[in-house]
PDB file of C-alpha atoms in Angstrom:
ATOM      1  CA  MET A   1      -2.915  80.437 -31.857  1.00  0.00           C
ATOM      2  CA  ARG A   2      -1.064  80.298 -35.127  1.00  0.00           C
ATOM      3  CA  ASN A   3       2.430  80.997 -33.786  1.00  0.00           C
ATOM      4  CA  ARG A   4       4.150  77.567 -33.589  1.00  0.00           C
ATOM      5  CA  VAL A   5       6.962  76.827 -36.037  1.00  0.00           C
ATOM      6  CA  THR A   6       7.505  73.422 -37.654  1.00  0.00           C
ATOM      7  CA  PRO A   7      10.880  72.010 -38.765  1.00  0.00           C
ATOM      8  CA  VAL A   8      10.017  73.000 -42.350  1.00  0.00           C
ATOM      9  CA  GLY A   9       9.557  76.590 -41.180  1.00  0.00           C
ATOM     10  CA  ASP A  10       5.776  76.824 -41.450  1.00  0.00           C
ATOM     11  CA  VAL A  11       3.903  78.857 -38.839  1.00  0.00           C
ATOM     12  CA  VAL A  12       0.953  76.768 -37.674  1.00  0.00           C
ATOM     13  CA  ASP A  13      -1.783  76.510 -35.041  1.00  0.00           C
ATOM     14  CA  ILE A  14      -1.018  73.388 -32.975  1.00  0.00           C
ATOM     15  CA  PRO A  15      -1.163  72.753 -29.214  1.00  0.00           C
ATOM     16  CA  LEU A  16       2.479  71.618 -28.950  1.00  0.00           C
ATOM     17  CA  ARG A  17       4.245  73.781 -26.343  1.00  0.00           C
ATOM     18  CA  GLY A  18       7.445  75.607 -27.131  1.00  0.00           C
ATOM     19  CA  ALA A  19      10.745  75.438 -25.247  1.00  0.00           C
ATOM     20  CA  TRP A  20      11.903  78.589 -27.088  1.00  0.00           C
ATOM     21  CA  THR A  21      10.422  81.704 -28.596  1.00  0.00           C
ATOM     22  CA  GLY A  22      11.812  83.863 -31.376  1.00  0.00           C
ATOM     23  CA  ASN A  23      10.856  85.915 -34.370  1.00  0.00           C
ATOM     24  CA  ARG A  24      11.237  86.764 -38.052  1.00  0.00           C
ATOM     25  CA  GLY A  25       9.958  90.326 -37.766  1.00  0.00           C
ATOM     26  CA  VAL A  26       6.363  91.542 -38.018  1.00  0.00           C
ATOM     27  CA  LEU A  27       4.337  88.719 -39.586  1.00  0.00           C
ATOM     28  CA  HIS A  28       0.874  89.558 -38.274  1.00  0.00           C
ATOM     29  CA  GLU A  29      -2.003  91.958 -38.732  1.00  0.00           C
ATOM     30  CA  GLY A  30      -4.370  91.770 -35.792  1.00  0.00           C
ATOM     31  CA  ARG A  31      -4.075  88.149 -34.668  1.00  0.00           C
ATOM     32  CA  GLU A  32      -3.573  86.724 -38.158  1.00  0.00           C
ATOM     33  CA  ILE A  33      -0.244  85.697 -39.723  1.00  0.00           C
ATOM     34  CA  VAL A  34      -0.131  87.445 -43.111  1.00  0.00           C
ATOM     35  CA  ARG A  35       3.486  86.916 -44.219  1.00  0.00           C
ATOM     36  CA  PHE A  36       6.145  84.203 -43.963  1.00  0.00           C
ATOM     37  CA  HIS A  37       8.979  86.495 -42.884  1.00  0.00           C
ATOM     38  CA  ALA A  38       9.945  90.156 -42.809  1.00  0.00           C
ATOM     39  CA  GLY A  39      13.684  90.016 -43.468  1.00  0.00           C
ATOM     40  CA  ASP A  40      16.656  87.746 -42.930  1.00  0.00           C
ATOM     41  CA  LEU A  41      16.896  88.080 -39.125  1.00  0.00           C
ATOM     42  CA  TRP A  42      15.407  84.815 -37.823  1.00  0.00           C
ATOM     43  CA  ILE A  43      16.319  84.267 -34.175  1.00  0.00           C
ATOM     44  CA  THR A  44      15.585  81.849 -31.342  1.00  0.00           C
ATOM     45  CA  CYS A  45      15.095  83.475 -27.947  1.00  0.00           C
ATOM     46  CA  ALA A  46      14.740  82.405 -24.321  1.00  0.00           C
ATOM     47  CA  LEU A  47      11.186  82.213 -23.014  1.00  0.00           C
ATOM     48  CA  GLU A  48      12.206  84.444 -20.095  1.00  0.00           C
ATOM     49  CA  PHE A  49      14.809  87.201 -20.033  1.00  0.00           C
ATOM     50  CA  ARG A  50      15.372  89.793 -17.306  1.00  0.00           C
ATOM     51  CA  GLY A  51      11.735  89.683 -16.232  1.00  0.00           C
ATOM     52  CA  ARG A  52      10.533  91.193 -19.491  1.00  0.00           C
ATOM     53  CA  CYS A  53       6.937  90.551 -20.426  1.00  0.00           C
ATOM     54  CA  ARG A  54       5.390  91.751 -23.653  1.00  0.00           C
ATOM     55  CA  GLU A  55       1.897  91.239 -24.957  1.00  0.00           C
ATOM     56  CA  GLN A  56       1.636  89.259 -28.159  1.00  0.00           C
ATOM     57  CA  TRP A  57       0.063  90.541 -31.365  1.00  0.00           C
ATOM     58  CA  LEU A  58       0.927  94.210 -30.759  1.00  0.00           C
ATOM     59  CA  PRO A  59       0.624  96.312 -33.943  1.00  0.00           C
ATOM     60  CA  ASN A  60       3.927  96.961 -35.735  1.00  0.00           C
ATOM     61  CA  ARG A  61       5.901  94.839 -33.238  1.00  0.00           C
ATOM     62  CA  TYR A  62       7.604  91.553 -34.012  1.00  0.00           C
ATOM     63  CA  THR A  63       5.501  88.397 -33.980  1.00  0.00           C
ATOM     64  CA  HIS A  64       6.314  85.969 -31.168  1.00  0.00           C
ATOM     65  CA  LEU A  65       6.919  82.488 -32.581  1.00  0.00           C
ATOM     66  CA  PHE A  66       7.422  79.287 -30.571  1.00  0.00           C
ATOM     67  CA  PHE A  67       9.605  76.220 -31.188  1.00  0.00           C
ATOM     68  CA  HIS A  68       9.188  72.749 -29.679  1.00  0.00           C
ATOM     69  CA  ASP A  69      12.955  72.543 -29.166  1.00  0.00           C
ATOM     70  CA  GLU A  70      16.124  74.172 -30.467  1.00  0.00           C
ATOM     71  CA  ALA A  71      16.597  71.480 -33.131  1.00  0.00           C
ATOM     72  CA  VAL A  72      13.227  72.502 -34.636  1.00  0.00           C
ATOM     73  CA  SER A  73      14.247  76.174 -34.634  1.00  0.00           C
ATOM     74  CA  PHE A  74      17.548  75.326 -36.352  1.00  0.00           C
ATOM     75  CA  ALA A  75      15.794  73.203 -39.000  1.00  0.00           C
ATOM     76  CA  ALA A  76      13.417  76.100 -39.674  1.00  0.00           C
ATOM     77  CA  GLY A  77      16.475  78.299 -40.284  1.00  0.00           C
ATOM     78  CA  HIS A  78      16.764  80.301 -37.049  1.00  0.00           C
ATOM     79  CA  ARG A  79      19.901  80.971 -34.978  1.00  0.00           C
ATOM     80  CA  PRO A  80      20.388  81.888 -31.276  1.00  0.00           C
ATOM     81  CA  CYS A  81      19.613  85.478 -30.253  1.00  0.00           C
ATOM     82  CA  ALA A  82      22.668  87.589 -29.385  1.00  0.00           C
ATOM     83  CA  GLU A  83      20.875  89.445 -26.572  1.00  0.00           C
ATOM     84  CA  CYS A  84      18.898  86.962 -24.479  1.00  0.00           C
ATOM     85  CA  ARG A  85      21.045  83.935 -25.370  1.00  0.00           C
ATOM     86  CA  ARG A  86      24.512  85.482 -25.538  1.00  0.00           C
ATOM     87  CA  ALA A  87      26.443  82.329 -24.512  1.00  0.00           C
ATOM     88  CA  ALA A  88      24.576  80.196 -27.082  1.00  0.00           C
ATOM     89  CA  TYR A  89      25.016  82.897 -29.736  1.00  0.00           C
ATOM     90  CA  ASN A  90      28.762  83.057 -29.055  1.00  0.00           C
ATOM     91  CA  ALA A  91      29.096  79.264 -29.205  1.00  0.00           C
ATOM     92  CA  TYR A  92      27.106  79.174 -32.453  1.00  0.00           C
ATOM     93  CA  ARG A  93      29.085  82.022 -34.051  1.00  0.00           C
ATOM     94  CA  ASP A  94      32.443  80.671 -32.847  1.00  0.00           C
ATOM     95  CA  ALA A  95      31.742  77.380 -34.644  1.00  0.00           C
ATOM     96  CA  TRP A  96      31.645  79.254 -37.983  1.00  0.00           C
ATOM     97  CA  PRO A  97      34.882  79.862 -39.884  1.00  0.00           C
ATOM     98  CA  ALA A  98      36.196  83.429 -39.398  1.00  0.00           C
ATOM     99  CA  HIS A  99      33.650  84.303 -36.659  1.00  0.00           C
ATOM    100  CA  PRO A 100      31.189  86.216 -38.902  1.00  0.00           C
ATOM    101  CA  SER A 101      29.012  89.107 -37.821  1.00  0.00           C
ATOM    102  CA  ALA A 102      25.341  88.512 -37.070  1.00  0.00           C
ATOM    103  CA  ALA A 103      24.447  90.172 -40.391  1.00  0.00           C
ATOM    104  CA  GLU A 104      26.780  87.823 -42.288  1.00  0.00           C
ATOM    105  CA  MET A 105      25.278  84.777 -40.580  1.00  0.00           C
ATOM    106  CA  ASN A 106      21.757  86.034 -41.311  1.00  0.00           C
ATOM    107  CA  ARG A 107      22.504  86.458 -45.034  1.00  0.00           C
ATOM    108  CA  ARG A 108      24.060  83.006 -45.332  1.00  0.00           C
ATOM    109  CA  LEU A 109      21.251  81.280 -43.429  1.00  0.00           C
ATOM    110  CA  HIS A 110      18.619  83.106 -45.485  1.00  0.00           C
ATOM    111  CA  ALA A 111      20.233  81.918 -48.720  1.00  0.00           C
ATOM    112  CA  GLU A 112      20.341  78.350 -47.378  1.00  0.00           C
ATOM    113  CA  ARG A 113      16.750  78.188 -46.080  1.00  0.00           C
ATOM    114  CA  LEU A 114      14.729  79.666 -48.981  1.00  0.00           C
ATOM    115  CA  VAL A 115      14.891  79.525 -52.766  1.00  0.00           C
ATOM    116  CA  ARG A 116      15.881  83.067 -53.735  1.00  0.00           C
ATOM    117  CA  GLY A 117      12.935  85.362 -54.430  1.00  0.00           C
ATOM    118  CA  THR A 118      10.344  82.883 -53.145  1.00  0.00           C
ATOM    119  CA  HIS A 119       8.983  81.406 -49.930  1.00  0.00           C
ATOM    120  CA  VAL A 120       9.855  77.913 -51.164  1.00  0.00           C
ATOM    121  CA  ARG A 121      11.860  75.967 -48.620  1.00  0.00           C
ATOM    122  CA  ARG A 122      15.276  74.734 -49.755  1.00  0.00           C
ATOM    123  CA  ARG A 123      16.247  71.166 -49.094  1.00  0.00           C
ATOM    124  CA  HIS A 124      19.873  70.154 -49.345  1.00  0.00           C
ATOM    125  CA  GLU A 125      20.637  66.668 -50.670  1.00  0.00           C
ATOM    126  CA  LEU A 126      23.363  65.364 -48.367  1.00  0.00           C
ATOM    127  CA  PRO A 127      24.860  61.968 -47.492  1.00  0.00           C
ATOM    128  CA  TRP A 128      23.459  60.160 -44.467  1.00  0.00           C
ATOM    129  CA  ALA A 129      27.002  59.468 -43.326  1.00  0.00           C
ATOM    130  CA  GLY A 130      28.217  62.258 -41.098  1.00  0.00           C
ATOM    131  CA  LEU A 131      24.871  63.933 -40.319  1.00  0.00           C
ATOM    132  CA  PRO A 132      25.250  65.094 -36.704  1.00  0.00           C
ATOM    133  CA  GLU A 133      22.664  64.811 -33.953  1.00  0.00           C
ATOM    134  CA  GLY A 134      20.115  67.626 -34.148  1.00  0.00           C
ATOM    135  CA  VAL A 135      19.684  67.650 -37.947  1.00  0.00           C
ATOM    136  CA  PHE A 136      16.246  67.296 -39.529  1.00  0.00           C
ATOM    137  CA  VAL A 137      15.676  65.360 -42.751  1.00  0.00           C
ATOM    138  CA  GLN A 138      12.547  65.036 -44.913  1.00  0.00           C
ATOM    139  CA  ARG A 139      11.830  61.599 -46.361  1.00  0.00           C
ATOM    140  CA  GLY A 140       8.105  61.118 -45.956  1.00  0.00           C
ATOM    141  CA  ARG A 141       5.108  62.995 -44.672  1.00  0.00           C
ATOM    142  CA  HIS A 142       6.765  64.144 -41.426  1.00  0.00           C
ATOM    143  CA  PRO A 143      10.268  65.537 -40.834  1.00  0.00           C
ATOM    144  CA  GLU A 144      12.640  63.245 -38.939  1.00  0.00           C
ATOM    145  CA  LEU A 145      15.348  64.192 -36.449  1.00  0.00           C
ATOM    146  CA  VAL A 146      18.766  62.534 -36.275  1.00  0.00           C
ATOM    147  CA  VAL A 147      19.201  61.777 -32.557  1.00  0.00           C
ATOM    148  CA  GLY A 148      20.793  59.068 -30.429  1.00  0.00           C
ATOM    149  CA  GLY A 149      21.771  56.910 -33.408  1.00  0.00           C
ATOM    150  CA  HIS A 150      18.197  56.764 -34.776  1.00  0.00           C
ATOM    151  CA  LEU A 151      15.583  58.935 -36.481  1.00  0.00           C
ATOM    152  CA  ALA A 152      12.674  60.373 -34.479  1.00  0.00           C
ATOM    153  CA  GLU A 153       9.636  61.439 -36.466  1.00  0.00           C
ATOM    154  CA  TRP A 154       8.338  64.939 -35.630  1.00  0.00           C
ATOM    155  CA  THR A 155       4.562  65.440 -35.687  1.00  0.00           C
ATOM    156  CA  PRO A 156       2.287  68.290 -34.557  1.00  0.00           C
ATOM    157  CA  ALA A 157       1.848  66.314 -31.307  1.00  0.00           C
ATOM    158  CA  GLY A 158       5.609  65.951 -30.694  1.00  0.00           C
ATOM    159  CA  TYR A 159       8.154  63.253 -31.440  1.00  0.00           C
ATOM    160  CA  GLY A 160       6.784  59.851 -32.337  1.00  0.00           C
ATOM    161  CA  THR A 161       7.960  56.848 -34.298  1.00  0.00           C
ATOM    162  CA  ARG A 162      11.646  55.899 -34.149  1.00  0.00           C
ATOM    163  CA  ARG A 163      13.364  54.462 -37.195  1.00  0.00           C
ATOM    164  CA  LYS A 164      16.756  53.029 -37.928  1.00  0.00           C
ATOM    165  CA  LEU A 165      19.261  55.589 -39.181  1.00  0.00           C
ATOM    166  CA  PRO A 166      20.404  54.690 -42.720  1.00  0.00           C
ATOM    167  CA  ARG A 167      24.145  54.571 -43.293  1.00  0.00           C
ATOM    168  CA  ALA A 168      24.350  54.815 -47.098  1.00  0.00           C
ATOM    169  CA  GLY A 169      22.901  57.106 -49.747  1.00  0.00           C
ATOM    170  CA  THR A 170      21.641  60.668 -49.551  1.00  0.00           C
ATOM    171  CA  VAL A 171      18.605  62.410 -48.081  1.00  0.00           C
ATOM    172  CA  PRO A 172      16.904  65.827 -48.413  1.00  0.00           C
ATOM    173  CA  VAL A 173      17.998  67.814 -45.337  1.00  0.00           C
ATOM    174  CA  LEU A 174      16.008  70.697 -43.845  1.00  0.00           C
ATOM    175  CA  THR A 175      18.629  72.076 -41.447  1.00  0.00           C
ATOM    176  CA  PRO A 176      20.765  74.671 -43.285  1.00  0.00           C
ATOM    177  CA  PRO A 177      24.316  73.488 -44.108  1.00  0.00           C
ATOM    178  CA  ALA A 178      25.888  76.330 -42.074  1.00  0.00           C
ATOM    179  CA  THR A 179      24.028  75.118 -38.976  1.00  0.00           C
ATOM    180  CA  ILE A 180      24.957  71.503 -39.746  1.00  0.00           C
ATOM    181  CA  ALA A 181      28.610  72.603 -39.644  1.00  0.00           C
ATOM    182  CA  VAL A 182      27.959  74.257 -36.260  1.00  0.00           C
ATOM    183  CA  LEU A 183      26.450  71.017 -34.945  1.00  0.00           C
ATOM    184  CA  ARG A 184      29.394  69.001 -36.295  1.00  0.00           C
ATOM    185  CA  ALA A 185      31.709  71.380 -34.439  1.00  0.00           C
ATOM    186  CA  GLY A 186      30.020  70.373 -31.183  1.00  0.00           C
ATOM    187  CA  TYR A 187      27.341  72.992 -30.524  1.00  0.00           C
ATOM    188  CA  PRO A 188      25.130  71.452 -27.777  1.00  0.00           C
ATOM    189  CA  VAL A 189      21.709  71.717 -29.447  1.00  0.00           C
ATOM    190  CA  GLN A 190      18.715  71.338 -27.115  1.00  0.00           C
ATOM    191  CA  ILE A 191      16.480  68.413 -28.143  1.00  0.00           C
ATOM    192  CA  ASP A 192      13.215  67.522 -26.424  1.00  0.00           C
ATOM    193  CA  ASP A 193      13.486  64.323 -24.364  1.00  0.00           C
ATOM    194  CA  GLY A 194      10.576  62.861 -26.327  1.00  0.00           C
ATOM    195  CA  ALA A 195      12.918  62.319 -29.284  1.00  0.00           C
ATOM    196  CA  ARG A 196      15.263  60.077 -27.310  1.00  0.00           C
TER     197      ARG A 196
END
């Protein structure tokens, strides 16, 4: 079904399983995705929480999305959920200066992930030096993840080709700068073993 999220934030129909779920509000009508987002609350949730089970594609209820790993969800512009992932949410929020509210984080992330007034994805030109593990960059056809001192290419089938991590110059970065700061501060982002 078309409910998998790529590192660039697109919602696609691929067989790649998700380690996390989450949402951006009500994006569907019937079983079709009809909008990119429905507000600035983009969260990453646990697949299981307190035994709750909810049918997908319910009318006027949020659209379940799935992420291959947490690094993909962060690149797409999501943050940890404050309800089902309270410890991760606290660690993420505590890595921000001044411990902002969820609404403040949502506004900042929204401004960093999309060009204002459009659905065009923002890319941030940043130096290679200092990019922490868990950050996605976009150099070629597929996004690449900084992990273990190398780059791992992300494809609809999972992580593939490894490349040497450049040390000089700049690169278009998908992961929002606020989340990059969180990763630099030591947030333990979950990355699929296939990237290592």
